[in-house]
Every structure is written in C-alpha cells, then in structure tokens.
Coordinates of C-alpha atoms and ligand atoms in Angstrom, one line a residue:
M544 CA -13.2 -7.4 -26.6
Y545 CA -12.8 -5.3 -23.6
F546 CA -8.7 -6.4 -23.1
Y547 CA -8.1 -4.8 -27.2
K548 CA -9.1 -1.4 -25.0
M549 CA -6.4 -1.7 -22.5
Q550 CA -3.4 -2.0 -25.1
P551 CA -0.7 0.1 -24.6
I552 CA -1.1 3.6 -26.3
N553 CA 2.2 5.6 -27.5
M554 CA 0.2 9.2 -28.3
R555 CA 1.9 10.6 -25.7
T556 CA 5.1 13.0 -27.4
H557 CA 6.9 15.7 -25.1
I558 CA 5.2 18.6 -27.4
I559 CA 1.5 17.7 -26.2
Y560 CA 2.5 16.6 -22.9
P561 CA 2.3 19.4 -21.1
F562 CA -1.3 20.0 -22.4
M563 CA -2.3 16.5 -21.8
Y564 CA -1.0 16.2 -17.8
L565 CA -3.2 19.6 -17.4
L566 CA -6.0 18.3 -19.3
V567 CA -5.8 15.0 -17.1
L568 CA -5.3 17.0 -14.0
S569 CA -8.7 19.2 -14.6
I570 CA -11.0 16.1 -15.4
F571 CA -9.6 14.4 -12.0
S572 CA -10.4 17.5 -10.4
C573 CA -14.2 17.0 -11.6
K574 CA -14.9 13.9 -10.0
N575 CA -16.5 15.2 -6.7
K576 CA -17.2 18.4 -7.5
E577 CA -21.0 18.9 -8.2
V578 CA -21.1 19.0 -12.2
D579 CA -21.9 17.0 -14.8
I580 CA -18.5 14.8 -15.2
N581 CA -19.9 13.2 -18.2
T582 CA -20.9 16.2 -20.6
E583 CA -17.2 17.8 -19.2
I584 CA -15.2 14.5 -20.7
A585 CA -17.4 14.6 -23.9
S586 CA -16.4 17.7 -24.8
M587 CA -12.7 17.1 -25.0
P588 CA -10.5 15.2 -26.8
E589 CA -10.8 11.5 -25.9
V590 CA -7.8 10.8 -23.3
S591 CA -6.6 7.2 -23.5
F592 CA -4.1 7.5 -20.1
F593 CA -5.8 5.0 -17.4
K594 CA -7.0 2.7 -19.9
E595 CA -3.7 1.0 -20.6
A596 CA -2.6 -2.7 -20.3
Y597 CA -2.9 -3.3 -16.4
R598 CA -3.9 0.2 -15.3
P599 CA -5.6 -0.5 -11.9
Q600 CA -9.0 0.7 -12.3
Y601 CA -9.9 0.9 -8.2
H602 CA -6.6 0.8 -7.1
F603 CA -4.1 4.6 -6.6
T604 CA -1.8 5.0 -9.5
P605 CA 0.1 7.7 -10.4
I606 CA -0.6 9.6 -14.1
E607 CA 2.4 8.7 -15.2
M608 CA 6.4 8.0 -14.4
W609 CA 7.6 6.1 -11.5
M610 CA 6.1 5.8 -8.0
N611 CA 7.0 3.7 -4.8
D612 CA 6.4 3.7 -1.0
P613 CA 2.9 6.2 0.3
N614 CA 4.3 9.0 2.4
G615 CA 2.9 11.8 4.8
L616 CA -0.3 9.9 5.1
V617 CA -2.8 12.5 6.9
Y618 CA -6.7 13.7 7.4
N619 CA -6.8 17.3 7.8
N620 CA -9.7 19.6 7.4
G621 CA -11.8 16.9 5.3
I622 CA -9.3 15.9 3.7
Y623 CA -7.2 12.2 3.3
H624 CA -3.8 13.1 1.6
M625 CA -1.5 10.6 0.3
F626 CA 1.9 11.7 -0.9
Y627 CA 4.2 9.4 -2.5
Q628 CA 8.0 8.7 -3.5
Y629 CA 7.8 10.3 -7.0
Y630 CA 10.5 10.2 -10.1
P631 CA 8.4 12.1 -12.9
E632 CA 11.0 11.7 -15.3
D633 CA 10.7 8.2 -16.1
I634 CA 9.5 5.0 -15.1
V635 CA 12.2 3.4 -12.8
W636 CA 13.5 4.8 -9.8
G637 CA 15.0 8.0 -9.6
P638 CA 15.8 11.2 -7.8
M639 CA 12.9 11.5 -5.3
H640 CA 10.1 13.7 -5.1
W641 CA 6.8 13.4 -3.2
G642 CA 4.0 12.9 -5.9
H643 CA 0.5 14.3 -4.3
A644 CA -3.3 13.2 -4.1
T645 CA -6.1 13.9 -2.2
S646 CA -9.4 12.4 -1.5
K647 CA -12.5 12.9 0.5
D648 CA -12.9 9.0 0.9
L649 CA -10.5 6.9 0.1
V650 CA -11.9 5.6 -2.9
Y651 CA -11.7 8.4 -4.9
W652 CA -8.4 10.1 -5.9
E653 CA -7.4 13.4 -7.3
H654 CA -3.6 13.9 -8.6
K655 CA -2.0 17.1 -7.6
P656 CA 0.9 18.7 -8.6
I657 CA 4.4 17.6 -6.7
A658 CA 4.5 18.7 -3.5
L659 CA 8.1 18.2 -2.8
F660 CA 11.3 18.6 -4.8
P661 CA 15.0 17.6 -4.4
D662 CA 16.9 20.1 -2.8
E663 CA 20.5 20.8 -2.4
H664 CA 20.4 18.4 0.7
G665 CA 19.1 15.6 -1.5
Y666 CA 16.6 13.6 -2.6
I667 CA 13.3 13.5 -0.8
F668 CA 12.7 10.2 0.6
S669 CA 9.8 8.4 2.7
G670 CA 8.9 10.7 5.7
S671 CA 5.4 11.6 7.2
A672 CA 3.0 14.0 7.7
V673 CA 1.5 15.6 10.8
V674 CA -0.8 18.1 11.5
D675 CA 0.7 20.9 13.7
K676 CA -2.6 21.9 15.7
N677 CA -1.4 24.0 18.5
N678 CA 1.5 25.6 15.7
S679 CA 4.0 23.7 18.3
S680 CA 6.3 24.8 15.4
G681 CA 5.6 28.6 15.0
L682 CA 5.7 27.3 11.1
G683 CA 2.0 28.4 10.9
T684 CA -0.3 30.3 13.3
Q685 CA -2.4 29.7 16.0
D686 CA -5.5 30.5 13.8
N687 CA -3.6 28.6 10.8
P688 CA -1.9 25.8 12.0
P689 CA 0.8 24.4 9.4
L690 CA 0.6 20.7 8.1
V691 CA 4.4 19.4 9.1
A692 CA 5.9 17.3 6.8
I693 CA 8.8 15.1 8.0
F694 CA 10.9 13.4 5.6
T695 CA 14.6 11.9 5.0
Y696 CA 16.9 13.8 2.5
H697 CA 19.1 11.0 0.5
D698 CA 22.5 13.2 -0.4
I699 CA 23.3 11.5 -3.1
N700 CA 27.0 13.6 -3.6
K701 CA 28.0 12.7 -0.1
E702 CA 26.8 8.7 -0.8
K703 CA 29.2 8.9 -4.1
D704 CA 32.0 10.1 -1.8
G705 CA 31.6 7.0 0.2
T706 CA 31.0 8.4 3.2
D707 CA 28.0 7.0 5.7
D708 CA 26.1 10.5 7.2
F709 CA 23.9 11.0 3.9
Q710 CA 20.7 10.3 5.2
T711 CA 19.4 13.3 7.0
Q712 CA 15.8 14.0 8.6
G713 CA 14.3 17.6 7.3
I714 CA 10.8 19.0 7.2
A715 CA 8.3 20.8 5.2
Y716 CA 5.3 22.9 6.1
S717 CA 2.1 24.0 4.1
L718 CA -0.1 26.7 4.8
D719 CA -2.6 26.1 2.6
N720 CA -3.5 22.3 3.0
G721 CA -1.0 20.7 1.2
D722 CA -1.6 22.9 -2.2
S723 CA 2.0 24.3 -1.4
W724 CA 4.4 23.9 0.3
N725 CA 7.8 25.6 2.2
K726 CA 10.9 23.8 3.1
Y727 CA 12.0 24.8 6.5
L728 CA 15.1 27.0 6.2
G729 CA 16.8 25.4 9.3
N730 CA 16.9 21.7 7.6
P731 CA 17.9 19.2 8.5
V732 CA 16.7 19.1 11.7
L733 CA 17.8 15.8 12.5
G734 CA 21.7 15.2 11.3
N735 CA 23.4 11.8 10.9
E736 CA 26.1 10.7 12.9
G737 CA 27.3 7.9 10.3
I738 CA 24.8 5.7 10.4
K739 CA 24.4 4.6 6.6
D740 CA 20.9 3.7 7.0
F741 CA 19.0 6.0 8.5
R742 CA 15.5 7.6 6.8
D743 CA 11.8 7.0 6.9
P744 CA 10.7 9.1 9.9
K745 CA 7.3 8.3 11.7
V746 CA 6.0 11.5 13.5
F747 CA 3.0 11.5 15.6
W748 CA 1.4 13.3 18.8
H749 CA 1.9 11.1 21.8
E750 CA -0.9 12.5 24.4
G751 CA 0.8 10.5 27.6
T752 CA 3.9 12.9 27.5
Q753 CA 2.1 15.3 25.4
S754 CA 5.1 15.7 23.2
W755 CA 6.0 14.3 19.3
I756 CA 7.2 11.2 19.1
L757 CA 9.3 10.6 15.9
V758 CA 10.3 6.8 14.8
L759 CA 12.7 5.8 12.2
V760 CA 15.6 3.2 11.1
A761 CA 18.7 3.0 11.4
G762 CA 20.2 0.0 9.5
D763 CA 18.2 -3.0 10.5
Y764 CA 16.5 -1.7 13.8
A765 CA 14.2 1.5 15.2
Q766 CA 15.5 4.5 17.3
I767 CA 12.9 6.7 18.6
Y768 CA 12.8 10.1 19.4
R769 CA 11.2 12.9 20.9
S770 CA 10.1 16.8 20.4
D771 CA 8.1 19.9 21.6
D772 CA 8.5 21.4 18.4
L773 CA 9.1 19.2 15.6
I774 CA 12.5 20.8 14.8
S775 CA 14.6 19.7 17.9
W776 CA 14.9 16.1 18.8
T777 CA 16.2 14.2 21.5
F778 CA 17.3 10.7 21.1
L779 CA 14.7 8.3 23.2
S780 CA 15.3 5.0 22.1
E781 CA 15.9 1.6 20.0
F782 CA 14.3 -1.3 19.4
G783 CA 14.8 -4.1 17.5
K784 CA 18.9 -5.3 17.3
D785 CA 17.9 -8.9 18.0
V786 CA 14.2 -9.1 17.5
G787 CA 12.3 -9.8 14.7
A788 CA 13.7 -10.7 11.1
H789 CA 17.2 -9.3 9.6
G790 CA 17.0 -10.8 6.4
G791 CA 17.8 -6.6 4.8
V792 CA 17.5 -3.4 5.9
W793 CA 14.9 -2.5 8.2
E794 CA 12.6 0.6 6.5
C795 CA 9.2 2.4 6.7
P796 CA 8.3 2.3 10.5
D797 CA 5.3 3.0 11.8
L798 CA 3.9 3.1 16.0
F799 CA 0.4 3.8 17.5
P800 CA -1.3 2.1 19.4
L801 CA -4.7 -0.2 18.9
K802 CA -7.7 -1.7 20.8
V803 CA -8.0 -5.4 21.3
S804 CA -11.4 -6.0 19.1
G805 CA -13.9 -6.8 21.9
S806 CA -12.4 -6.1 24.7
G807 CA -10.7 -2.4 26.7
E808 CA -7.2 -3.5 26.0
E809 CA -5.3 -1.4 24.3
K810 CA -1.4 -2.6 23.1
W811 CA 1.1 -0.3 20.8
V812 CA 1.8 -1.9 17.5
L813 CA 5.5 -1.2 15.8
I814 CA 5.6 -2.2 11.8
I815 CA 8.7 -2.5 10.0
S816 CA 9.1 -3.1 6.4
I817 CA 12.4 -4.9 5.5
N818 CA 14.1 -5.9 2.4
P819 CA 15.1 -8.4 1.8
G820 CA 13.8 -10.8 4.1
A821 CA 10.4 -11.2 3.2
P822 CA 8.9 -15.0 3.8
N823 CA 8.5 -15.1 0.3
G824 CA 11.3 -13.3 -1.2
G825 CA 12.3 -10.3 -1.1
S826 CA 10.8 -7.1 0.3
G827 CA 7.7 -7.5 3.0
T828 CA 6.6 -6.0 6.5
Q829 CA 6.9 -7.4 9.9
Y830 CA 5.0 -6.0 12.7
F831 CA 5.3 -6.2 16.0
I832 CA 2.8 -6.0 19.4
G833 CA 4.2 -4.6 22.5
E834 CA 3.8 -1.8 24.7
F835 CA 5.3 2.0 24.2
D836 CA 5.5 4.2 27.4
G837 CA 6.3 7.5 25.9
S838 CA 10.2 6.7 26.0
T839 CA 10.7 2.7 25.1
F840 CA 9.1 0.5 22.4
T841 CA 9.3 -3.1 24.5
S842 CA 7.5 -6.4 23.1
D843 CA 8.0 -9.7 24.4
Q844 CA 6.8 -11.6 21.1
K845 CA 9.2 -13.9 20.5
E846 CA 8.2 -14.7 16.5
E847 CA 7.7 -13.1 13.4
K848 CA 4.7 -11.8 12.4
W849 CA 4.0 -10.2 8.9
I850 CA 0.7 -8.2 8.4
D851 CA 0.8 -9.6 4.2
W852 CA 2.0 -12.8 3.5
G853 CA 2.3 -12.2 -0.5
T854 CA 5.0 -10.4 -2.3
D855 CA 3.6 -7.4 -3.4
N856 CA 2.9 -5.1 -0.3
Y857 CA 5.7 -3.1 0.9
A858 CA 6.3 0.4 2.5
G859 CA 2.8 0.3 4.2
I860 CA 2.2 3.1 6.9
T861 CA -1.1 4.7 8.3
Y862 CA -2.8 7.9 8.4
N863 CA -2.1 10.2 10.9
N864 CA -5.5 12.6 12.9
E865 CA -8.2 9.9 11.1
P866 CA -11.4 11.3 12.2
N867 CA -13.1 8.2 12.6
N868 CA -10.8 6.6 15.2
Q869 CA -9.5 4.1 12.6
R870 CA -6.3 3.3 11.9
I871 CA -6.4 2.9 8.0
F872 CA -2.9 1.6 6.4
I873 CA -1.7 1.6 2.7
G874 CA 0.8 -0.1 0.8
W875 CA 3.0 -0.2 -2.2
M876 CA 2.0 -2.6 -4.2
S877 CA 5.4 -4.0 -5.5
N878 CA 8.6 -5.7 -4.3
W879 CA 12.2 -5.0 -4.9
A880 CA 12.9 -8.0 -6.2
Y881 CA 11.4 -6.7 -9.8
A882 CA 10.4 -3.9 -9.0
R883 CA 11.9 -1.6 -12.2
D884 CA 10.9 -4.7 -14.3
T885 CA 7.2 -5.0 -14.7
P886 CA 5.3 -4.9 -17.5
T887 CA 3.6 -1.6 -17.5
K888 CA 4.5 1.4 -19.8
E889 CA 3.3 4.7 -19.4
W890 CA 3.3 4.3 -15.7
R891 CA 4.6 2.1 -13.0
S892 CA 3.4 0.6 -9.8
A893 CA -0.1 0.9 -7.6
M894 CA -0.9 1.4 -3.9
T895 CA -3.3 -1.5 -2.3
V896 CA -6.8 -0.2 -1.0
P897 CA -6.6 1.1 2.0
R898 CA -7.2 -1.2 4.4
S899 CA -8.5 -1.2 8.3
L900 CA -6.0 -2.6 10.9
S901 CA -7.4 -4.4 13.8
L902 CA -6.1 -6.3 16.8
I903 CA -7.3 -9.8 17.8
K904 CA -6.3 -11.8 20.2
S905 CA -6.0 -16.2 20.1
G906 CA -4.7 -17.5 23.5
N907 CA -2.3 -15.7 24.6
S908 CA -0.9 -14.6 20.8
Y909 CA -2.0 -11.2 19.5
E910 CA -2.5 -10.7 15.4
L911 CA -2.9 -7.5 13.5
T912 CA -5.5 -7.9 11.0
N913 CA -6.1 -5.9 7.8
Y914 CA -9.0 -5.5 5.7
P915 CA -10.3 -3.1 3.1
L916 CA -12.3 0.2 4.1
E917 CA -16.2 -0.4 4.1
N918 CA -16.2 2.2 2.0
F919 CA -15.7 -0.2 -1.2
G920 CA -19.0 -1.3 -1.1
T921 CA -20.0 1.4 -3.2
I922 CA -17.7 0.2 -6.5
F923 CA -18.5 -2.9 -6.2
K924 CA -21.8 -3.9 -7.9
S925 CA -23.0 -7.7 -7.1
E926 CA -23.5 -9.4 -10.7
L927 CA -23.3 -13.2 -9.4
K928 CA -24.3 -15.0 -6.3
K929 CA -24.9 -18.2 -5.3
D930 CA -24.1 -21.5 -2.8
F931 CA -23.3 -24.5 -3.9
E932 CA -21.6 -28.0 -2.8
M933 CA -19.6 -29.9 -5.1
A934 CA -18.8 -33.9 -4.4
V935 CA -15.5 -35.1 -4.1
G936 CA -12.9 -35.3 -6.7
T937 CA -15.1 -33.2 -8.5
S938 CA -14.5 -29.6 -10.0
E939 CA -16.9 -26.4 -11.0
T940 CA -15.9 -23.4 -13.0
I941 CA -18.1 -20.1 -13.4
S942 CA -17.6 -18.0 -16.0
F943 CA -17.5 -14.2 -15.5
D944 CA -16.6 -12.0 -18.6
N945 CA -13.8 -10.2 -16.5
Y946 CA -12.5 -11.5 -13.2
N947 CA -9.7 -9.3 -13.5
Q948 CA -11.4 -6.0 -12.2
A949 CA -13.8 -7.6 -9.9
E950 CA -14.3 -8.3 -6.5
I951 CA -15.0 -12.2 -5.6
R952 CA -16.1 -13.7 -1.7
F953 CA -17.4 -16.9 -0.7
K954 CA -17.8 -18.7 2.9
T955 CA -16.8 -22.0 3.3
P956 CA -15.9 -24.8 6.3
N957 CA -13.8 -26.6 4.0
R958 CA -10.0 -26.2 4.0
N959 CA -8.9 -29.0 1.3
F960 CA -9.4 -27.3 -2.0
E961 CA -8.3 -25.1 -5.0
F962 CA -9.4 -22.3 -7.3
S963 CA -7.7 -20.9 -9.8
F964 CA -8.8 -18.1 -12.7
N965 CA -8.0 -18.7 -16.1
N966 CA -8.6 -17.6 -19.2
S967 CA -8.8 -18.6 -23.4
L968 CA -4.7 -18.8 -23.5
S969 CA -4.4 -21.6 -20.5
E970 CA -2.4 -18.3 -18.5
Q971 CA -4.1 -19.2 -14.6
L972 CA -3.5 -18.3 -11.2
V973 CA -4.3 -20.7 -8.9
L974 CA -5.2 -20.4 -5.2
T975 CA -5.1 -23.5 -3.0
F976 CA -5.8 -24.1 0.7
D977 CA -3.9 -27.1 1.6
G978 CA -5.5 -27.9 5.0
N979 CA -3.1 -30.8 5.8
Q980 CA 0.3 -28.8 5.6
E981 CA -2.0 -26.3 7.0
L982 CA -0.9 -23.4 4.4
F983 CA -2.8 -21.5 1.9
L984 CA -0.8 -21.0 -1.6
L985 CA -0.8 -18.3 -4.3
D986 CA 0.7 -19.6 -7.8
R987 CA 1.8 -16.8 -10.2
S988 CA 4.2 -19.3 -12.6
K989 CA 1.3 -19.2 -15.6
S990 CA -0.5 -16.6 -14.8
G991 CA 0.5 -14.3 -17.4
K992 CA 3.7 -12.5 -18.2
T993 CA 6.1 -13.9 -15.7
T994 CA 9.5 -13.7 -17.5
F995 CA 10.6 -10.4 -17.3
K996 CA 12.6 -10.9 -14.4
E997 CA 13.4 -14.0 -12.8
E998 CA 12.0 -14.2 -9.0
F999 CA 8.7 -13.0 -10.5
G1000 CA 7.3 -16.4 -11.2
K1001 CA 9.8 -18.4 -9.4
N1002 CA 8.3 -19.4 -6.0
I1003 CA 4.9 -20.7 -4.8
Q1004 CA 4.0 -18.0 -2.0
K1005 CA 3.5 -20.0 0.9
L1006 CA 0.8 -18.8 4.0
P1007 CA 0.5 -20.3 6.8
I1008 CA -3.3 -21.0 8.1
T1009 CA -2.6 -21.8 11.7
N1010 CA -4.2 -20.2 14.4
I1011 CA -7.1 -19.7 11.6
P1012 CA -10.6 -20.2 14.0
D1013 CA -12.5 -23.9 12.9
G1014 CA -15.6 -23.8 10.8
E1015 CA -16.6 -21.2 8.4
I1016 CA -14.5 -18.3 7.4
E1017 CA -15.0 -15.7 4.4
V1018 CA -12.2 -15.9 2.0
R1019 CA -12.6 -12.3 -0.2
V1020 CA -10.7 -11.8 -3.5
L1021 CA -9.9 -7.9 -5.3
M1022 CA -8.6 -7.9 -8.9
D1023 CA -7.5 -5.3 -10.4
W1024 CA -6.0 -5.5 -13.5
S1025 CA -2.5 -6.2 -12.5
S1026 CA -3.1 -7.1 -8.7
V1027 CA -4.8 -9.6 -6.6
E1028 CA -5.2 -9.2 -3.0
I1029 CA -6.7 -12.4 -0.5
F1030 CA -8.1 -11.5 2.6
I1031 CA -8.9 -14.8 5.0
N1032 CA -11.1 -14.6 8.0
N1033 CA -11.9 -10.9 7.7
G1034 CA -8.0 -9.8 6.9
Q1035 CA -6.7 -12.2 9.2
R1036 CA -4.3 -13.6 7.0
V1037 CA -3.7 -11.3 3.7
M1038 CA -1.9 -12.0 0.7
T1039 CA -1.4 -9.2 -1.6
A1040 CA 0.5 -9.9 -5.3
Q1041 CA 1.1 -9.0 -8.8
I1042 CA -0.2 -10.5 -11.9
F1043 CA 0.3 -9.6 -15.8
P1044 CA -2.1 -12.1 -17.5
N1045 CA -2.3 -11.2 -21.4
E1046 CA -6.2 -11.6 -21.5
N1047 CA -8.5 -11.0 -18.9
Y1048 CA -9.5 -14.3 -16.4
T1049 CA -13.0 -15.3 -17.6
N1050 CA -13.2 -18.5 -15.6
L1051 CA -13.0 -19.4 -11.7
T1052 CA -13.1 -23.0 -11.3
F1053 CA -12.8 -24.5 -7.7
K1054 CA -11.5 -28.5 -7.6
N1055 CA -12.9 -30.0 -4.7
S1056 CA -9.3 -32.2 -3.1
S1057 CA -10.6 -33.2 0.2
T1058 CA -12.3 -36.2 1.2
D1059 CA -15.5 -34.3 2.2
I1060 CA -18.5 -32.5 -0.2
L1061 CA -17.2 -28.8 -0.4
T1062 CA -19.6 -26.4 1.0
I1063 CA -18.8 -22.7 -1.0
N1064 CA -21.9 -20.7 0.4
E1065 CA -23.0 -16.9 -0.3
F1066 CA -20.2 -17.0 -3.7
E1067 CA -20.8 -13.8 -4.7
V1068 CA -18.8 -11.6 -8.0
S1069 CA -19.3 -8.4 -8.2
A1070 CA -18.1 -5.9 -11.0
A1071 CA -15.8 -3.3 -9.6
E1072 CA -16.0 0.8 -11.4
P1073 CA -13.2 2.0 -12.3
I1074 CA -12.7 5.4 -10.2
W1075 CA -11.1 7.3 -12.3
Ligands
FRU1231 C1 11.2 1.9 0.9 C2 12.4 2.4 0.1 C3 12.9 4.0 1.7 C4 13.3 5.2 1.1 C5 12.3 4.8 -0.4 C6 13.3 5.7 -1.2 O1 10.6 1.3 0.0 O2 13.3 2.0 0.4 O3 13.5 2.8 2.8 O4 12.8 5.9 1.8 O5 12.3 3.7 -0.6 O6 12.6 5.6 -2.6

C-alpha cells in the first residue's frame, strides 16, 4: 500500500549523515538541470528521505530538522530565494540560523547550504532581503550590486541576564546571488532602546521618496524607519497601538502597495502576524488596508481582518523585487500552540504553497485575497471530473485512491452542505458550509493523530462567510499528506490547517443538509505530482 512506504525510517546515523546530505543535495540540484534525472537517481543508493510519514510532496520542507518562518523572500537574476528560520540540530526550535532554498518558478525548489549562522551578536531571527540595485550600501559595486539581508539578532545571553534590549537589527550581504554571505562588520545597524520584542524587519525600496523603508514590530505595535544606504536608519513613525487584534505579541510585519482589482486605485497593505490571539487560537496573521505616504501608515479600518482563518498559516511575508508585478506570499504552515509537538520525525514543518495576493472591494470595504500561483497548474493531473446534483437529505461518496496528495475543486451555488474526507480507519476531516450561521467550519478532531497536544484537535475552526457574493462560487482544496488548504471564492476566504491521518483518505462524502437540491458543478480531482 502506498501509505506503507510513508512509514518513518530511521536509517540516518551520524556516520552516514554527511554523505547522505551531500547525496540528497546533489539529487535536488539536478531538478532543473537538463540531465536525465532518472538515470542519475537510479545509479545512486536508495534515498528514503522525503517519503517519510507526513512528508509533503509539493510543499517546501527542509531536508531535515526544524524550520519556522520564511525569511528574506527576494527575486534576483532569475532566482526566487527563500530563506527560513532553521535549527539544524534538532526538530524543535533552537539557536536560529537562516536556511536557504532557491527556485526558478516557485514550484520546484533546490535546497542550499545554510546562509546565516548565529554569531557574537546572537541568533539570526526573522527578516527580509533586498537587491541593492544602485549599491547604495557600498557593500558591492555598481557592476555587481549586493543582495542585502536585514534580520534580527537575538542575544540569548543578554536575554538570560534579564535585560530588555537583547534584540537588535543586523545586515549581511552576498555578491554571488545568495551562494555565500558576509555579515556587515558594523553590526548591529539598528540598536535597541529597551523594547523587549523588537524584531522581524521588512525592508523595501519606496519609489515615492527614493529611500529604503523598514517596518518592524515593537511589542504589539509596528515601527517604521527610513534609510539611504541600508546601514543608517532614522525613526519615522509607529502604527497600531490602538487598532487591530492585540491578544499577543506582533511579529513579522510586511508593508506593500496593491492595486484594487478592476480599478486603478492603489492601497497599502500592512500584514502583521500575532501570537497568540488568532481567531481560531494561537498564531495567525491579520492585515490592515490603508495609505502610506513614505513616512506614516494610516488606516481607518475598524474591524480585524485575517489573511487565513485556519490555524496553520503564520509569519507569512511577500517577495521583494518580484519580476511579474505579482505580490507573492508564503507562510509557515504551523502554529506556536503545538508547532514543537507535531508527529513528524526527520523534519518539522512546511511552508504554504506560494500564493498571489489581490485586493478586492465590496461596498466600502477592501479585502485581501490569497490564491495559489498559477504555476501550480502544472503539477496537478486531472483524474476525475463530473457534475452532480443531490436531493435533500442525501449523501454521495466519491472514492479516490489518495486524496492526501491531490487537488479537489468544485463550484456550487449552495451554502448548506458538508463534505468530509475519510479513510478505512474512520478518521475524517469534516468541512461544512453552514449558511444559516454564515460560517464555514473545519473539524479535524477525528482527522487522525490529534492528541499530541490538546490545542490541536480541541476546537472546530470557524470562518465567517459573510460578504461572499450570492451565486456560484469556487471551492478549491489542496491536500498534501499533513496539510489542507481551502480557498473559497478564489481566495476571498482561506483556511489552512495541518492534519495527521494514520492512513490516507480514500473517500470524499458530500451530505446535503439544506432544504434545496445540492448542485456540484465542475467537480474535479487531480493527483499532485511530487516536486522532489
Ligand atoms: C515568528 C517568530 C519571529 C522571530 C522568529 C524566531 O514565528 O517568533 O518573531 O523572529 O519566529 O524564530
């Protein structure tokens, strides 16, 4: 059985590990080269990494060990870089490094050596990266402008000493498009005047003022700085002390302009992760829509808004220097409430699929939508298609050999029905449109392994479906062994959650709980090809 192959293996020992690491690296680096990959892999000893239980097959995971936030998302010279919070010695959080991966298309990834290691200033926490095109920092040359990473130093010794100024901002630069990195000798470039949580700088080039803008979090609000050279920073303003959700500390901000779909209007979006304090518990990501004049961000938004209502999309940020004028977002598919406890063995955590962000306006209210990049179309191979109708009170089951590595899409005008994925162990992931309460519900309490941490399976996750237009809407579900991502009405509302079934789901059961006929159009199941 397919799932049998997914059992955890314990072949790695410290003696063979360095060899295996090189071997795996070399296999991954073949991915985009014009060589016969199959022949090359066939001549090598079998590598069982990436077929372990729960290993996502088309979402990014590190080869092994602990990963959290995406960092330094930047495009440069044909390459999308993704750095990430990484602890190479354990599958729980520890002294943070920046792991590194690259991609030409944001679908297939190549694992790279660790980019940034802790140093005398501390661990390397989250941050961003920019292409310093005019060599404003002087760290490269006009002909070879540097890639500059801006990150938080977390000084663990100072923290232990009980001081409040243990987080500062540092920079590092690369002159070979991310292959090797040098720390700036004058680090830190932004000191700390006694704010305990002072971190996660997002830097971007602001055309209007021809300057670098940095937004970071300070406790539970954001601060904005400017610079001409990425080295010397001046405080400009702060935002958020009395707006938005404040159930926990603010983390991982991002600030960018976005055009409202179908109009020339441009708004600025501020993304803020918050932990705890998310609508379904633990970590989550809120956003504010407003204006940024080069100095101050303002918003007249009254209500809290969330990028994703599921429990497992945190610390997401967007790409700098994206060549196709898209705003591309990647989040960490976990939640601090149980991130360290999930039942994987060789590695821990995955990223969301890269998602394209858009702004829509309904009435006077703006909404940020997020939806998988079109590129992903290439890995989904359609296997089953049909339209069907169901009478009141009936149910219909559609079998498929492996829903856990698949895309499921359909369109429906109905708002009162349930669809649940289940397996022969009676484990089930239950998804419900409850039009009466105007809610979409995700219940993973019986989805498989759930007891590793009480917070994981305890609550039914709720997503308001208010403001979703009447009529037919698309529902799109991406499943990848240990995750489910649900996009309602092209990403107007989204839920991302981890799941750990003991066997893959083979049935999808629709139940019509309404007083009308349930119409499911363009129902389609596609198998997802592995990206590794
Ligand atoms: C968010 C976060 C960041 C911090 C990093 C440390 O998940 O807590 O605020 O920089 O993780 O790993």
